[in-house]
Amino acid sequence: MKKTIIIGLLGLLGLLGEARGQAVATLASDTIALGDQTTLTIRNALTFPSTDMLSQNDIVALKQDFDTATRTQTTVLTSFEPGEHYIKLGNEDSLLLVVTDVDIDTTTTELRDIAPIERVPYTFWEIFRWVLLGLAVAALAFGIWWLLKHRKEVQEVLTKSEPVDTRTPEERAMQTLEALRVERLWQSGQVKEYHTRLTDAVRQFIEESIGIRATEMTSDETIDAVSGQQLAVGTELLRSIFATADMVKFAKSEPSAHEHERSMDEAVTFVKEMWKEVNVAKSQQENETTGQPVGEEVKDA
């Protein structure tokens, strides 16, 4: 009864203090069991204590929150020492926190010493993962050792470039056409594949020999571009090759055996004559640069 009256008076004083704008400090519970927690609430103070300041007299301040709207600070307190503990909030102000001990009934509870540490046997997975880790480390070490030992060979393989193709455009085109002839594609019914690869070989030769991007042009564009080079070789062979190929690819025409062979012969003839004209034009350009007439041999002085 007396305790209830005291708490009521403290609450009344707190309300009066708030009404007057004075600092008010209250405990949610002034009696706690050992290790339990209570909350200290402080309102309208000019300065508020920190957790370090409130950790005193065997009391531990755990955490704090502050409401700026109401200027209210709440602090969670606990204690692990039984007895009466005073929380000093100023030179004269303090709150009493009573911490009660935990009573143990020894008649019904058997007290035992702390059990010694026991070794738990390793499981299969615990052993297996260490084995895997060891194998991984061994594999990594072996890989580093092998790379260091064969460093020169590895560098040679990494820096090794493909062999340089020293063939002329004519030689590449002639070998491509001869390989196509040997495959006997049109004889086995692959007519479209045969004419596509034949015209591709001719287009690649044109691009490499005179610099026209024939592989990116249509048949008519390629013929017009070659005609504009003003070479002695005629474009009738080229026109005949493309006409037969376009009929096969777009009109699904079925040329005769003679027309298949004729397209191959025309491609071979075109490559040879075009390459001859390219060399003649190159010689003329070199002679014009040196001032020597075309066809005139250099005589010894």
mmCIF file of C-alpha atoms in Angstrom, residues 96-250:
data_model
loop_
_atom_site.group_PDB
_atom_site.id
_atom_site.type_symbol
_atom_site.label_atom_id
_atom_site.label_comp_id
_atom_site.label_asym_id
_atom_site.label_seq_id
_atom_site.Cartn_x
_atom_site.Cartn_y
_atom_site.Cartn_z
ATOM 1 C CA LEU A 96 15.995 3.991 -7.166
ATOM 2 C CA LEU A 97 16.056 0.716 -9.057
ATOM 3 C CA VAL A 98 15.647 -2.470 -7.043
ATOM 4 C CA VAL A 99 17.081 -5.651 -8.554
ATOM 5 C CA THR A 100 15.866 -8.866 -6.957
ATOM 6 C CA ASP A 101 17.897 -12.048 -6.977
ATOM 7 C CA VAL A 102 16.627 -15.243 -8.554
ATOM 8 C CA ASP A 103 15.643 -17.704 -5.857
ATOM 9 C CA ILE A 104 16.461 -21.335 -6.524
ATOM 10 C CA ASP A 105 14.646 -24.059 -4.646
ATOM 11 C CA THR A 106 17.445 -26.547 -3.924
ATOM 12 C CA THR A 107 14.947 -29.071 -2.658
ATOM 13 C CA THR A 108 13.430 -29.533 -6.111
ATOM 14 C CA THR A 109 16.321 -28.428 -8.340
ATOM 15 C CA GLU A 110 19.516 -30.425 -8.596
ATOM 16 C CA LEU A 111 22.581 -28.210 -8.897
ATOM 17 C CA ARG A 112 25.398 -29.569 -11.044
ATOM 18 C CA ASP A 113 28.833 -28.385 -12.001
ATOM 19 C CA ILE A 114 29.412 -27.043 -15.481
ATOM 20 C CA ALA A 115 29.838 -29.993 -17.813
ATOM 21 C CA PRO A 116 33.281 -30.368 -19.378
ATOM 22 C CA ILE A 117 33.768 -29.713 -23.096
ATOM 23 C CA GLU A 118 33.052 -32.795 -25.127
ATOM 24 C CA ARG A 119 34.582 -33.557 -28.503
ATOM 25 C CA VAL A 120 31.962 -34.186 -31.186
ATOM 26 C CA PRO A 121 33.072 -36.715 -33.843
ATOM 27 C CA TYR A 122 33.643 -35.334 -37.322
ATOM 28 C CA THR A 123 30.915 -35.994 -39.878
ATOM 29 C CA PHE A 124 31.598 -37.373 -43.362
ATOM 30 C CA TRP A 125 30.915 -34.017 -45.012
ATOM 31 C CA GLU A 126 33.299 -32.180 -42.682
ATOM 32 C CA ILE A 127 36.082 -34.586 -43.626
ATOM 33 C CA PHE A 128 35.142 -34.672 -47.317
ATOM 34 C CA ARG A 129 35.192 -30.882 -47.762
ATOM 35 C CA TRP A 130 38.695 -30.722 -46.297
ATOM 36 C CA VAL A 131 39.747 -33.432 -48.741
ATOM 37 C CA LEU A 132 38.240 -31.416 -51.594
ATOM 38 C CA LEU A 133 40.025 -28.280 -50.407
ATOM 39 C CA GLY A 134 43.318 -30.169 -50.296
ATOM 40 C CA LEU A 135 42.800 -31.513 -53.815
ATOM 41 C CA ALA A 136 41.953 -28.045 -55.101
ATOM 42 C CA VAL A 137 45.089 -26.551 -53.543
ATOM 43 C CA ALA A 138 47.192 -29.402 -54.954
ATOM 44 C CA ALA A 139 45.683 -28.928 -58.424
ATOM 45 C CA LEU A 140 46.330 -25.180 -58.286
ATOM 46 C CA ALA A 141 49.928 -25.728 -57.184
ATOM 47 C CA PHE A 142 50.466 -28.286 -59.959
ATOM 48 C CA GLY A 143 48.981 -25.918 -62.542
ATOM 49 C CA ILE A 144 51.297 -23.083 -61.474
ATOM 50 C CA TRP A 145 54.303 -25.426 -61.528
ATOM 51 C CA TRP A 146 53.390 -26.737 -64.998
ATOM 52 C CA LEU A 147 52.921 -23.233 -66.418
ATOM 53 C CA LEU A 148 56.252 -22.095 -65.027
ATOM 54 C CA LYS A 149 58.014 -25.174 -66.415
ATOM 55 C CA HIS A 150 56.425 -24.913 -69.879
ATOM 56 C CA ARG A 151 56.271 -21.127 -70.007
ATOM 57 C CA LYS A 152 58.185 -20.863 -73.276
ATOM 58 C CA GLU A 153 56.031 -23.471 -75.012
ATOM 59 C CA VAL A 154 52.838 -21.764 -73.810
ATOM 60 C CA GLN A 155 54.047 -18.368 -75.006
ATOM 61 C CA GLU A 156 54.930 -19.809 -78.403
ATOM 62 C CA VAL A 157 51.465 -21.338 -78.757
ATOM 63 C CA LEU A 158 49.746 -18.113 -77.692
ATOM 64 C CA THR A 159 51.841 -15.897 -79.961
ATOM 65 C CA LYS A 160 51.912 -18.302 -82.872
ATOM 66 C CA SER A 161 50.203 -16.682 -85.854
ATOM 67 C CA GLU A 162 48.581 -18.331 -88.809
ATOM 68 C CA PRO A 163 50.882 -18.899 -91.808
ATOM 69 C CA VAL A 164 50.870 -16.034 -94.283
ATOM 70 C CA ASP A 165 49.118 -16.855 -97.535
ATOM 71 C CA THR A 166 51.653 -15.904 -100.224
ATOM 72 C CA ARG A 167 49.512 -17.014 -103.146
ATOM 73 C CA THR A 168 48.412 -14.471 -105.734
ATOM 74 C CA PRO A 169 44.693 -13.784 -106.197
ATOM 75 C CA GLU A 170 44.835 -15.791 -109.437
ATOM 76 C CA GLU A 171 46.390 -18.807 -107.705
ATOM 77 C CA ARG A 172 43.811 -18.717 -104.903
ATOM 78 C CA ALA A 173 40.926 -18.436 -107.369
ATOM 79 C CA MET A 174 42.230 -21.210 -109.632
ATOM 80 C CA GLN A 175 42.752 -23.578 -106.703
ATOM 81 C CA THR A 176 39.277 -22.795 -105.348
ATOM 82 C CA LEU A 177 37.685 -23.466 -108.749
ATOM 83 C CA GLU A 178 39.641 -26.686 -109.232
ATOM 84 C CA ALA A 179 38.583 -27.928 -105.769
ATOM 85 C CA LEU A 180 34.981 -27.098 -106.657
ATOM 86 C CA ARG A 181 35.279 -29.051 -109.907
ATOM 87 C CA VAL A 182 36.646 -32.088 -108.055
ATOM 88 C CA GLU A 183 33.765 -32.081 -105.550
ATOM 89 C CA ARG A 184 31.273 -32.796 -108.401
ATOM 90 C CA LEU A 185 28.466 -30.941 -106.658
ATOM 91 C CA TRP A 186 26.108 -30.473 -109.605
ATOM 92 C CA GLN A 187 26.561 -34.147 -110.552
ATOM 93 C CA SER A 188 25.189 -35.083 -107.085
ATOM 94 C CA GLY A 189 22.210 -32.733 -107.365
ATOM 95 C CA GLN A 190 23.666 -29.766 -105.423
ATOM 96 C CA VAL A 191 23.190 -27.360 -108.324
ATOM 97 C CA LYS A 192 22.532 -24.201 -106.266
ATOM 98 C CA GLU A 193 25.537 -24.851 -104.002
ATOM 99 C CA TYR A 194 27.747 -25.370 -107.059
ATOM 100 C CA HIS A 195 26.877 -22.080 -108.781
ATOM 101 C CA THR A 196 26.876 -20.109 -105.517
ATOM 102 C CA ARG A 197 30.400 -21.174 -104.670
ATOM 103 C CA LEU A 198 31.553 -20.664 -108.270
ATOM 104 C CA THR A 199 30.344 -17.042 -108.367
ATOM 105 C CA ASP A 200 31.718 -16.461 -104.838
ATOM 106 C CA ALA A 201 35.163 -17.506 -106.049
ATOM 107 C CA VAL A 202 34.904 -15.090 -109.002
ATOM 108 C CA ARG A 203 33.679 -12.232 -106.767
ATOM 109 C CA GLN A 204 36.519 -12.840 -104.271
ATOM 110 C CA PHE A 205 39.052 -12.774 -107.126
ATOM 111 C CA ILE A 206 37.662 -9.477 -108.443
ATOM 112 C CA GLU A 207 37.846 -7.938 -104.975
ATOM 113 C CA GLU A 208 41.428 -9.074 -104.384
ATOM 114 C CA SER A 209 42.772 -8.248 -107.859
ATOM 115 C CA ILE A 210 41.254 -4.833 -108.682
ATOM 116 C CA GLY A 211 39.800 -3.702 -105.343
ATOM 117 C CA ILE A 212 36.089 -3.786 -106.257
ATOM 118 C CA ARG A 213 33.960 -4.967 -103.307
ATOM 119 C CA ALA A 214 32.195 -7.513 -105.489
ATOM 120 C CA THR A 215 31.274 -9.738 -102.530
ATOM 121 C CA GLU A 216 28.886 -6.991 -101.350
ATOM 122 C CA MET A 217 27.377 -6.191 -104.776
ATOM 123 C CA THR A 218 24.634 -7.649 -106.923
ATOM 124 C CA SER A 219 25.483 -9.292 -110.230
ATOM 125 C CA ASP A 220 24.593 -6.183 -112.289
ATOM 126 C CA GLU A 221 26.532 -3.881 -109.928
ATOM 127 C CA THR A 222 29.591 -6.113 -110.191
ATOM 128 C CA ILE A 223 29.434 -6.193 -113.990
ATOM 129 C CA ASP A 224 29.074 -2.392 -114.189
ATOM 130 C CA ALA A 225 31.971 -1.894 -111.742
ATOM 131 C CA VAL A 226 34.284 -4.191 -113.714
ATOM 132 C CA SER A 227 33.288 -2.500 -116.999
ATOM 133 C CA GLY A 228 34.224 0.861 -115.509
ATOM 134 C CA GLN A 229 37.813 -0.269 -115.010
ATOM 135 C CA GLN A 230 38.405 0.039 -118.798
ATOM 136 C CA LEU A 231 40.317 -3.217 -118.985
ATOM 137 C CA ALA A 232 40.823 -5.029 -122.273
ATOM 138 C CA VAL A 233 39.131 -8.158 -120.991
ATOM 139 C CA GLY A 234 35.442 -8.273 -121.931
ATOM 140 C CA THR A 235 32.594 -8.591 -119.433
ATOM 141 C CA GLU A 236 30.627 -11.087 -121.541
ATOM 142 C CA LEU A 237 32.176 -14.017 -119.666
ATOM 143 C CA LEU A 238 31.256 -12.446 -116.337
ATOM 144 C CA ARG A 239 27.725 -11.690 -117.550
ATOM 145 C CA SER A 240 27.240 -15.307 -118.715
ATOM 146 C CA ILE A 241 28.523 -16.753 -115.399
ATOM 147 C CA PHE A 242 26.217 -14.556 -113.295
ATOM 148 C CA ALA A 243 23.202 -15.082 -115.595
ATOM 149 C CA THR A 244 23.369 -18.867 -115.250
ATOM 150 C CA ALA A 245 23.929 -18.655 -111.468
ATOM 151 C CA ASP A 246 21.043 -16.199 -110.950
ATOM 152 C CA MET A 247 18.682 -18.408 -112.953
ATOM 153 C CA VAL A 248 19.590 -21.331 -110.687
ATOM 154 C CA LYS A 249 19.382 -19.391 -107.401
ATOM 155 C CA PHE A 250 16.316 -17.235 -108.056
#
